[in-house]
């Protein structure tokens, strides 16, 4: 979770949109760097929801997505990597 506030004072917030953006970018490396080229896997973020006003940094972002794989082992590996990346990226941004 972030800390919302007025967009004129971003230094007083923990911007969940910036954090979510970094998470999406970091998740893009999972398939290319964590899965064997001989395996098949997909990680997609398909929905982001945040805020209601153009001049307010929201307190939270809702992210939705999916992971897919042809084997249970790869699916579990993808799940673990997603969880690790989300948690560590959020911590990096103080969220």
PDB file of C-alpha atoms in Angstrom:
ATOM      1  CA  UNK A   1       0.000   0.000   0.000  1.00  0.00           C
ATOM      2  CA  UNK A   2       1.109   3.509  -0.647  1.00  0.00           C
ATOM      3  CA  UNK A   3       0.462   6.837   0.982  1.00  0.00           C
ATOM      4  CA  UNK A   4      -1.724   9.088  -1.116  1.00  0.00           C
ATOM      5  CA  UNK A   5      -1.652  12.844  -1.289  1.00  0.00           C
ATOM      6  CA  UNK A   6      -1.884  15.872  -3.513  1.00  0.00           C
ATOM      7  CA  UNK A   7       0.116  15.651  -6.731  1.00  0.00           C
ATOM      8  CA  UNK A   8       1.685  19.042  -5.941  1.00  0.00           C
ATOM      9  CA  UNK A   9       3.428  17.413  -2.958  1.00  0.00           C
ATOM     10  CA  UNK A  10       4.673  14.026  -4.202  1.00  0.00           C
ATOM     11  CA  UNK A  11       7.512  14.027  -1.670  1.00  0.00           C
ATOM     12  CA  UNK A  12       4.916  13.437   1.060  1.00  0.00           C
ATOM     13  CA  UNK A  13       3.534  10.324  -0.607  1.00  0.00           C
ATOM     14  CA  UNK A  14       4.512   6.776  -1.414  1.00  0.00           C
ATOM     15  CA  UNK A  15       3.236   6.682  -4.961  1.00  0.00           C
ATOM     16  CA  UNK A  16       1.609   3.319  -5.697  1.00  0.00           C
ATOM     17  CA  UNK A  17       1.432   4.104  -9.423  1.00  0.00           C
ATOM     18  CA  UNK A  18       5.212   4.418  -9.659  1.00  0.00           C
ATOM     19  CA  UNK A  19       5.567   1.244  -7.585  1.00  0.00           C
ATOM     20  CA  UNK A  20       3.066  -0.663  -9.743  1.00  0.00           C
ATOM     21  CA  UNK A  21       4.832   0.526 -12.899  1.00  0.00           C
ATOM     22  CA  UNK A  22       8.142  -0.804 -11.607  1.00  0.00           C
ATOM     23  CA  UNK A  23       6.502  -4.099 -10.689  1.00  0.00           C
ATOM     24  CA  UNK A  24       5.068  -4.489 -14.194  1.00  0.00           C
ATOM     25  CA  UNK A  25       8.461  -3.769 -15.754  1.00  0.00           C
ATOM     26  CA  UNK A  26      10.268  -6.169 -13.416  1.00  0.00           C
ATOM     27  CA  UNK A  27       7.745  -8.943 -14.052  1.00  0.00           C
ATOM     28  CA  UNK A  28       8.577  -8.799 -17.752  1.00  0.00           C
ATOM     29  CA  UNK A  29      11.944 -10.435 -17.049  1.00  0.00           C
ATOM     30  CA  UNK A  30      10.479 -13.583 -15.482  1.00  0.00           C
ATOM     31  CA  UNK A  31       9.870 -15.633 -18.609  1.00  0.00           C
ATOM     32  CA  UNK A  32      13.038 -14.518 -20.400  1.00  0.00           C
ATOM     33  CA  UNK A  33      15.359 -14.911 -17.398  1.00  0.00           C
ATOM     34  CA  UNK A  34      13.765 -17.451 -15.038  1.00  0.00           C
ATOM     35  CA  UNK A  35      12.300 -20.092 -17.340  1.00  0.00           C
ATOM     36  CA  UNK A  36      14.288 -22.464 -19.526  1.00  0.00           C
ATOM     37  CA  UNK A  37      13.986 -21.737 -23.249  1.00  0.00           C
ATOM     38  CA  UNK A  38      12.760 -25.327 -23.548  1.00  0.00           C
ATOM     39  CA  UNK A  39       9.767 -24.565 -21.301  1.00  0.00           C
ATOM     40  CA  UNK A  40       6.755 -22.393 -22.011  1.00  0.00           C
ATOM     41  CA  UNK A  41       5.411 -19.738 -19.684  1.00  0.00           C
ATOM     42  CA  UNK A  42       3.476 -16.469 -19.758  1.00  0.00           C
ATOM     43  CA  UNK A  43       3.177 -13.690 -17.190  1.00  0.00           C
ATOM     44  CA  UNK A  44       0.752 -10.896 -18.080  1.00  0.00           C
ATOM     45  CA  UNK A  45      -0.503  -7.911 -16.113  1.00  0.00           C
ATOM     46  CA  UNK A  46      -3.837  -7.158 -17.710  1.00  0.00           C
ATOM     47  CA  UNK A  47      -5.467  -4.596 -15.433  1.00  0.00           C
ATOM     48  CA  UNK A  48      -4.396  -1.637 -13.300  1.00  0.00           C
ATOM     49  CA  UNK A  49      -6.849   0.511 -11.319  1.00  0.00           C
ATOM     50  CA  UNK A  50      -5.822   3.576  -9.326  1.00  0.00           C
ATOM     51  CA  UNK A  51      -7.364   6.799  -8.160  1.00  0.00           C
ATOM     52  CA  UNK A  52     -10.303   8.912  -9.182  1.00  0.00           C
ATOM     53  CA  UNK A  53      -8.817  12.392  -9.621  1.00  0.00           C
ATOM     54  CA  UNK A  54      -6.180  13.726 -12.004  1.00  0.00           C
ATOM     55  CA  UNK A  55      -4.396  15.757  -9.310  1.00  0.00           C
ATOM     56  CA  UNK A  56      -4.304  13.262  -6.437  1.00  0.00           C
ATOM     57  CA  UNK A  57      -1.779  10.508  -5.929  1.00  0.00           C
ATOM     58  CA  UNK A  58      -3.901   7.556  -4.825  1.00  0.00           C
ATOM     59  CA  UNK A  59      -3.202   5.472  -1.734  1.00  0.00           C
ATOM     60  CA  UNK A  60      -3.446   2.167  -3.582  1.00  0.00           C
ATOM     61  CA  UNK A  61      -3.362   0.402  -6.929  1.00  0.00           C
ATOM     62  CA  UNK A  62      -5.200  -2.771  -7.862  1.00  0.00           C
ATOM     63  CA  UNK A  63      -3.218  -4.998 -10.217  1.00  0.00           C
ATOM     64  CA  UNK A  64      -4.622  -8.048 -11.970  1.00  0.00           C
ATOM     65  CA  UNK A  65      -2.973 -10.525 -14.246  1.00  0.00           C
ATOM     66  CA  UNK A  66      -2.339 -14.121 -15.057  1.00  0.00           C
ATOM     67  CA  UNK A  67       0.438 -16.662 -15.270  1.00  0.00           C
ATOM     68  CA  UNK A  68       0.314 -19.690 -17.527  1.00  0.00           C
ATOM     69  CA  UNK A  69       2.594 -22.657 -18.087  1.00  0.00           C
ATOM     70  CA  UNK A  70       2.471 -26.081 -19.668  1.00  0.00           C
ATOM     71  CA  UNK A  71       3.861 -27.888 -16.624  1.00  0.00           C
ATOM     72  CA  UNK A  72       2.987 -27.701 -12.942  1.00  0.00           C
ATOM     73  CA  UNK A  73       6.655 -27.264 -12.066  1.00  0.00           C
ATOM     74  CA  UNK A  74       6.999 -24.229 -14.324  1.00  0.00           C
ATOM     75  CA  UNK A  75       3.701 -22.778 -13.083  1.00  0.00           C
ATOM     76  CA  UNK A  76       4.846 -23.041  -9.459  1.00  0.00           C
ATOM     77  CA  UNK A  77       8.171 -21.467 -10.367  1.00  0.00           C
ATOM     78  CA  UNK A  78       6.389 -18.588 -12.096  1.00  0.00           C
ATOM     79  CA  UNK A  79       4.117 -18.092  -9.085  1.00  0.00           C
ATOM     80  CA  UNK A  80       7.091 -17.959  -6.711  1.00  0.00           C
ATOM     81  CA  UNK A  81       8.999 -15.499  -8.928  1.00  0.00           C
ATOM     82  CA  UNK A  82       5.945 -13.221  -9.254  1.00  0.00           C
ATOM     83  CA  UNK A  83       5.491 -13.161  -5.493  1.00  0.00           C
ATOM     84  CA  UNK A  84       9.193 -12.456  -4.901  1.00  0.00           C
ATOM     85  CA  UNK A  85       9.345  -9.666  -7.479  1.00  0.00           C
ATOM     86  CA  UNK A  86       6.153  -7.997  -6.245  1.00  0.00           C
ATOM     87  CA  UNK A  87       7.258  -8.078  -2.606  1.00  0.00           C
ATOM     88  CA  UNK A  88      10.837  -6.918  -3.171  1.00  0.00           C
ATOM     89  CA  UNK A  89       9.923  -4.217  -5.688  1.00  0.00           C
ATOM     90  CA  UNK A  90       7.220  -2.844  -3.375  1.00  0.00           C
ATOM     91  CA  UNK A  91       9.699  -2.829  -0.488  1.00  0.00           C
ATOM     92  CA  UNK A  92      12.214  -0.963  -2.629  1.00  0.00           C
ATOM     93  CA  UNK A  93       9.677   1.824  -3.091  1.00  0.00           C
ATOM     94  CA  UNK A  94       8.637   1.818   0.565  1.00  0.00           C
ATOM     95  CA  UNK A  95       5.193   0.455  -0.197  1.00  0.00           C
TER      96      UNK A  95
END
